[in-house]
PDB file of C-alpha atoms in Angstrom:
ATOM      1  CA  MET D  13       1.627  -6.859 -26.538  1.00 49.00           C
ATOM      2  CA  SER D  14      -0.008  -9.439 -24.314  1.00 48.00           C
ATOM      3  CA  SER D  15       1.215 -12.241 -22.143  1.00 49.00           C
ATOM      4  CA  THR D  16       0.690 -15.919 -22.908  1.00 48.00           C
ATOM      5  CA  ALA D  17       2.432 -19.034 -21.677  1.00 51.00           C
ATOM      6  CA  ASP D  18       4.863 -18.810 -24.608  1.00 63.00           C
ATOM      7  CA  ASN D  19       5.111 -15.020 -24.829  1.00 82.00           C
ATOM      8  CA  LYS D  20       6.110 -13.483 -21.512  1.00 91.00           C
ATOM      9  CA  VAL D  21       6.256  -9.710 -21.139  1.00 93.00           C
ATOM     10  CA  ILE D  22       8.628  -9.632 -18.173  1.00 93.00           C
ATOM     11  CA  VAL D  23      11.813 -10.274 -20.150  1.00 94.00           C
ATOM     12  CA  GLY D  24      14.734  -8.155 -21.312  1.00 94.00           C
ATOM     13  CA  ASP D  25      14.359  -4.427 -20.662  1.00 96.00           C
ATOM     14  CA  VAL D  26      11.028  -4.849 -18.843  1.00 96.00           C
ATOM     15  CA  LYS D  27      12.618  -7.351 -16.458  1.00 96.00           C
ATOM     16  CA  SER D  28      15.593  -5.022 -15.898  1.00 97.00           C
ATOM     17  CA  ARG D  29      13.324  -2.060 -15.158  1.00 97.00           C
ATOM     18  CA  ILE D  30      11.260  -4.057 -12.641  1.00 98.00           C
ATOM     19  CA  ASP D  31      14.413  -5.506 -11.074  1.00 97.00           C
ATOM     20  CA  LYS D  32      15.693  -1.970 -10.391  1.00 98.00           C
ATOM     21  CA  TRP D  33      12.555  -1.361  -8.321  1.00 98.00           C
ATOM     22  CA  ILE D  34      12.820  -4.717  -6.556  1.00 97.00           C
ATOM     23  CA  ALA D  35      16.384  -3.798  -5.535  1.00 97.00           C
ATOM     24  CA  ASN D  36      14.990  -0.889  -3.480  1.00 97.00           C
ATOM     25  CA  TYR D  37      13.354  -3.274  -1.004  1.00 97.00           C
ATOM     26  CA  PRO D  38      14.525  -6.016   1.375  1.00 96.00           C
ATOM     27  CA  GLU D  39      15.090  -9.322  -0.412  1.00 92.00           C
ATOM     28  CA  ASP D  40      11.984 -10.906   1.107  1.00 94.00           C
ATOM     29  CA  GLN D  41       9.761  -7.952   0.105  1.00 96.00           C
ATOM     30  CA  ARG D  42       9.707  -8.246  -3.723  1.00 95.00           C
ATOM     31  CA  GLN D  43       5.957  -7.551  -3.685  1.00 96.00           C
ATOM     32  CA  SER D  44       6.738  -3.971  -2.656  1.00 97.00           C
ATOM     33  CA  ALA D  45       7.576  -3.362  -6.330  1.00 97.00           C
ATOM     34  CA  CYS D  46       4.017  -4.194  -7.384  1.00 97.00           C
ATOM     35  CA  MET D  47       2.965  -0.658  -8.339  1.00 97.00           C
ATOM     36  CA  PRO D  48       6.011   0.131 -10.495  1.00 97.00           C
ATOM     37  CA  ALA D  49       5.779  -3.340 -12.072  1.00 97.00           C
ATOM     38  CA  LEU D  50       2.147  -2.681 -13.000  1.00 97.00           C
ATOM     39  CA  ARG D  51       3.080   0.701 -14.500  1.00 96.00           C
ATOM     40  CA  ILE D  52       5.998  -0.708 -16.502  1.00 97.00           C
ATOM     41  CA  VAL D  53       4.008  -3.648 -17.862  1.00 97.00           C
ATOM     42  CA  GLN D  54       1.088  -1.359 -18.717  1.00 95.00           C
ATOM     43  CA  GLU D  55       3.458   0.960 -20.639  1.00 93.00           C
ATOM     44  CA  VAL D  56       4.666  -1.868 -22.880  1.00 94.00           C
ATOM     45  CA  SER D  57       1.243  -3.489 -23.280  1.00 93.00           C
ATOM     46  CA  ASN D  58      -0.737  -0.955 -25.310  1.00 89.00           C
ATOM     47  CA  GLY D  59      -1.543   1.089 -22.209  1.00 91.00           C
ATOM     48  CA  TYR D  60      -3.669  -1.414 -20.310  1.00 94.00           C
ATOM     49  CA  LEU D  61      -3.426  -4.518 -18.138  1.00 97.00           C
ATOM     50  CA  THR D  62      -5.061  -7.881 -18.795  1.00 96.00           C
ATOM     51  CA  THR D  63      -5.611 -10.610 -16.222  1.00 97.00           C
ATOM     52  CA  GLU D  64      -2.807 -12.567 -17.874  1.00 97.00           C
ATOM     53  CA  LEU D  65      -0.396  -9.671 -17.485  1.00 97.00           C
ATOM     54  CA  MET D  66      -1.327  -9.202 -13.831  1.00 97.00           C
ATOM     55  CA  ASP D  67      -0.864 -12.944 -13.280  1.00 97.00           C
ATOM     56  CA  GLU D  68       2.614 -12.702 -14.797  1.00 97.00           C
ATOM     57  CA  ILE D  69       3.470  -9.832 -12.453  1.00 98.00           C
ATOM     58  CA  ALA D  70       2.191 -11.847  -9.486  1.00 97.00           C
ATOM     59  CA  GLU D  71       4.311 -14.812 -10.489  1.00 97.00           C
ATOM     60  CA  TYR D  72       7.409 -12.658 -10.981  1.00 97.00           C
ATOM     61  CA  LEU D  73       6.971 -10.876  -7.651  1.00 97.00           C
ATOM     62  CA  ASP D  74       6.096 -14.143  -5.865  1.00 96.00           C
ATOM     63  CA  MET D  75       2.746 -12.915  -4.597  1.00 97.00           C
ATOM     64  CA  PRO D  76      -0.869 -14.068  -4.973  1.00 97.00           C
ATOM     65  CA  SER D  77      -2.596 -12.918  -8.150  1.00 97.00           C
ATOM     66  CA  ILE D  78      -5.475 -11.516  -6.112  1.00 98.00           C
ATOM     67  CA  ALA D  79      -3.070  -9.137  -4.341  1.00 97.00           C
ATOM     68  CA  VAL D  80      -1.945  -7.730  -7.709  1.00 98.00           C
ATOM     69  CA  TYR D  81      -5.592  -7.408  -8.838  1.00 97.00           C
ATOM     70  CA  GLU D  82      -6.392  -5.499  -5.633  1.00 97.00           C
ATOM     71  CA  VAL D  83      -3.652  -2.949  -6.289  1.00 96.00           C
ATOM     72  CA  ALA D  84      -4.436  -2.651  -9.995  1.00 96.00           C
ATOM     73  CA  THR D  85      -8.144  -2.057  -9.400  1.00 93.00           C
ATOM     74  CA  PHE D  86      -7.767   0.277  -6.420  1.00 92.00           C
ATOM     75  CA  TYR D  87      -5.643   2.910  -8.154  1.00 87.00           C
ATOM     76  CA  GLY D  88      -7.081   4.859 -11.081  1.00 83.00           C
ATOM     77  CA  ASN D  89      -3.814   5.038 -12.988  1.00 85.00           C
ATOM     78  CA  TYR D  90      -4.061   1.415 -14.107  1.00 92.00           C
ATOM     79  CA  GLU D  91      -6.219   0.661 -17.127  1.00 93.00           C
ATOM     80  CA  HIS D  92      -8.081  -2.591 -17.713  1.00 94.00           C
ATOM     81  CA  GLN D  93      -9.411  -1.962 -21.193  1.00 92.00           C
ATOM     82  CA  PRO D  94      -7.871  -0.419 -24.314  1.00 92.00           C
ATOM     83  CA  VAL D  95      -7.078   3.295 -24.232  1.00 93.00           C
ATOM     84  CA  GLY D  96      -6.027   5.679 -26.957  1.00 94.00           C
ATOM     85  CA  GLU D  97      -2.450   6.334 -27.900  1.00 93.00           C
ATOM     86  CA  PHE D  98      -3.128   9.771 -26.403  1.00 95.00           C
ATOM     87  CA  LYS D  99      -5.219   9.616 -23.222  1.00 94.00           C
ATOM     88  CA  PHE D 100      -6.680  12.945 -22.088  1.00 96.00           C
ATOM     89  CA  CYS D 101      -6.858  12.615 -18.280  1.00 94.00           C
ATOM     90  CA  VAL D 102      -9.080  15.516 -17.233  1.00 96.00           C
ATOM     91  CA  CYS D 103      -8.945  16.495 -13.568  1.00 94.00           C
ATOM     92  CA  ASN D 104     -12.260  15.915 -11.821  1.00 92.00           C
ATOM     93  CA  SER D 105     -11.521  17.889  -8.642  1.00 92.00           C
ATOM     94  CA  ILE D 106     -13.642  20.652  -7.148  1.00 94.00           C
ATOM     95  CA  SER D 107     -11.233  23.365  -8.339  1.00 94.00           C
ATOM     96  CA  CYS D 108     -11.392  22.134 -11.921  1.00 94.00           C
ATOM     97  CA  MET D 109     -15.160  21.685 -11.653  1.00 94.00           C
ATOM     98  CA  LEU D 110     -15.585  25.297 -10.528  1.00 95.00           C
ATOM     99  CA  ARG D 111     -13.353  26.487 -13.372  1.00 95.00           C
ATOM    100  CA  GLY D 112     -15.151  24.649 -16.201  1.00 95.00           C
ATOM    101  CA  LYS D 113     -13.925  21.063 -16.440  1.00 96.00           C
ATOM    102  CA  ASP D 114     -17.415  19.886 -17.461  1.00 96.00           C
ATOM    103  CA  ASP D 115     -17.290  22.237 -20.462  1.00 96.00           C
ATOM    104  CA  ILE D 116     -13.791  20.963 -21.295  1.00 97.00           C
ATOM    105  CA  ILE D 117     -14.945  17.341 -21.168  1.00 97.00           C
ATOM    106  CA  ALA D 118     -18.006  18.154 -23.304  1.00 97.00           C
ATOM    107  CA  TYR D 119     -15.767  19.909 -25.826  1.00 97.00           C
ATOM    108  CA  LEU D 120     -13.328  16.977 -25.984  1.00 97.00           C
ATOM    109  CA  GLU D 121     -16.199  14.524 -26.425  1.00 97.00           C
ATOM    110  CA  GLU D 122     -17.626  16.588 -29.274  1.00 97.00           C
ATOM    111  CA  ARG D 123     -14.258  17.268 -30.927  1.00 97.00           C
ATOM    112  CA  LEU D 124     -13.058  13.664 -30.734  1.00 97.00           C
ATOM    113  CA  GLY D 125     -16.444  11.997 -31.267  1.00 97.00           C
ATOM    114  CA  VAL D 126     -16.142   9.745 -28.202  1.00 97.00           C
ATOM    115  CA  LYS D 127     -17.420   9.813 -24.624  1.00 97.00           C
ATOM    116  CA  VAL D 128     -15.360   9.506 -21.448  1.00 96.00           C
ATOM    117  CA  GLY D 129     -14.030   5.945 -21.297  1.00 93.00           C
ATOM    118  CA  GLU D 130     -14.182   5.390 -25.058  1.00 95.00           C
ATOM    119  CA  VAL D 131     -11.448   5.256 -27.702  1.00 96.00           C
ATOM    120  CA  THR D 132     -11.604   6.889 -31.133  1.00 96.00           C
ATOM    121  CA  PRO D 133     -12.036   4.362 -33.981  1.00 96.00           C
ATOM    122  CA  ASP D 134      -8.439   4.939 -35.109  1.00 95.00           C
ATOM    123  CA  GLY D 135      -7.174   4.120 -31.577  1.00 94.00           C
ATOM    124  CA  LYS D 136      -5.514   7.504 -31.299  1.00 96.00           C
ATOM    125  CA  PHE D 137      -7.472   9.291 -28.536  1.00 97.00           C
ATOM    126  CA  SER D 138      -9.392   8.524 -25.360  1.00 96.00           C
ATOM    127  CA  ILE D 139     -10.785  10.609 -22.511  1.00 96.00           C
ATOM    128  CA  LYS D 140     -10.708   9.780 -18.816  1.00 94.00           C
ATOM    129  CA  LYS D 141     -11.827  11.630 -15.700  1.00 94.00           C
ATOM    130  CA  VAL D 142      -9.195  11.416 -12.974  1.00 91.00           C
ATOM    131  CA  GLU D 143      -9.026  12.554  -9.388  1.00 88.00           C
ATOM    132  CA  CYS D 144      -7.097  15.644  -8.340  1.00 88.00           C
ATOM    133  CA  LEU D 145      -3.831  16.097 -10.204  1.00 88.00           C
ATOM    134  CA  GLY D 146      -2.597  18.747  -7.793  1.00 89.00           C
ATOM    135  CA  ALA D 147      -2.512  21.757 -10.109  1.00 91.00           C
ATOM    136  CA  CYS D 148      -5.525  23.644  -8.780  1.00 91.00           C
ATOM    137  CA  GLY D 149      -4.031  27.038  -9.594  1.00 92.00           C
ATOM    138  CA  GLY D 150      -4.157  26.146 -13.300  1.00 94.00           C
ATOM    139  CA  ALA D 151      -7.681  24.732 -13.329  1.00 95.00           C
ATOM    140  CA  PRO D 152      -9.207  23.387 -15.433  1.00 96.00           C
ATOM    141  CA  MET D 153      -6.339  21.093 -16.265  1.00 96.00           C
ATOM    142  CA  MET D 154      -5.472  17.661 -17.573  1.00 96.00           C
ATOM    143  CA  GLN D 155      -2.592  15.267 -17.941  1.00 95.00           C
ATOM    144  CA  LEU D 156      -1.565  13.935 -21.332  1.00 93.00           C
ATOM    145  CA  GLY D 157       1.190  11.372 -21.070  1.00 88.00           C
ATOM    146  CA  LYS D 158       3.599  12.787 -18.510  1.00 87.00           C
ATOM    147  CA  ASP D 159       2.726  16.415 -19.267  1.00 93.00           C
ATOM    148  CA  TYR D 160       0.296  18.698 -17.452  1.00 95.00           C
ATOM    149  CA  HIS D 161      -1.804  21.144 -19.462  1.00 97.00           C
ATOM    150  CA  GLU D 162      -3.400  23.938 -17.447  1.00 96.00           C
ATOM    151  CA  ASN D 163      -5.945  26.733 -17.972  1.00 97.00           C
ATOM    152  CA  LEU D 164      -7.650  24.683 -20.668  1.00 96.00           C
ATOM    153  CA  THR D 165      -9.798  26.323 -23.333  1.00 96.00           C
ATOM    154  CA  PRO D 166     -11.398  24.914 -26.493  1.00 97.00           C
ATOM    155  CA  GLU D 167      -8.842  26.867 -28.547  1.00 97.00           C
ATOM    156  CA  TYR D 168      -5.945  25.357 -26.622  1.00 97.00           C
ATOM    157  CA  LEU D 169      -7.401  21.860 -27.032  1.00 97.00           C
ATOM    158  CA  ASP D 170      -7.875  22.379 -30.776  1.00 96.00           C
ATOM    159  CA  LYS D 171      -4.225  23.351 -31.147  1.00 97.00           C
ATOM    160  CA  LEU D 172      -3.062  20.394 -29.059  1.00 96.00           C
ATOM    161  CA  ILE D 173      -5.238  17.861 -30.905  1.00 96.00           C
ATOM    162  CA  THR D 174      -4.122  19.202 -34.284  1.00 95.00           C
ATOM    163  CA  GLU D 175      -0.476  18.750 -33.243  1.00 95.00           C
ATOM    164  CA  LEU D 176      -1.182  15.142 -32.201  1.00 94.00           C
ATOM    165  CA  GLU D 177      -3.139  14.137 -35.313  1.00 89.00           C
TER     166      GLU D 177
END
């Protein structure tokens, strides 16, 4: 889904979800809902944000487009190019590094046939390095959707990928 002059994304359920966040802030501070608005719009737009979508958010929150771009490009949880239906977000922290995250990334790249930042030809999988996910005791770990997967091994990844295929 993308946003054009005739095809707005912030309508219906998306508008209601953003409005719930706006209601948490003083009336003159709509822009405080920028981060949740970006997340919601990204969720309904094939997992990534276009300039047009960010412009629509800016218009809806009554803020300059550049301010939305600044937020969307500062935080690593916003995507600006297509991602897979299943995005393997592998923790890139020191704990995960010491416990084998480089081997996990190499295994994922080999198993899926794509490098970090790429999407499989069928659009199903992508791999991303992310900053600390706060589960150092289970390193190496990754996030897939809203779920954490810890103590990663090639065998565990094979089972997980097979379930998703």
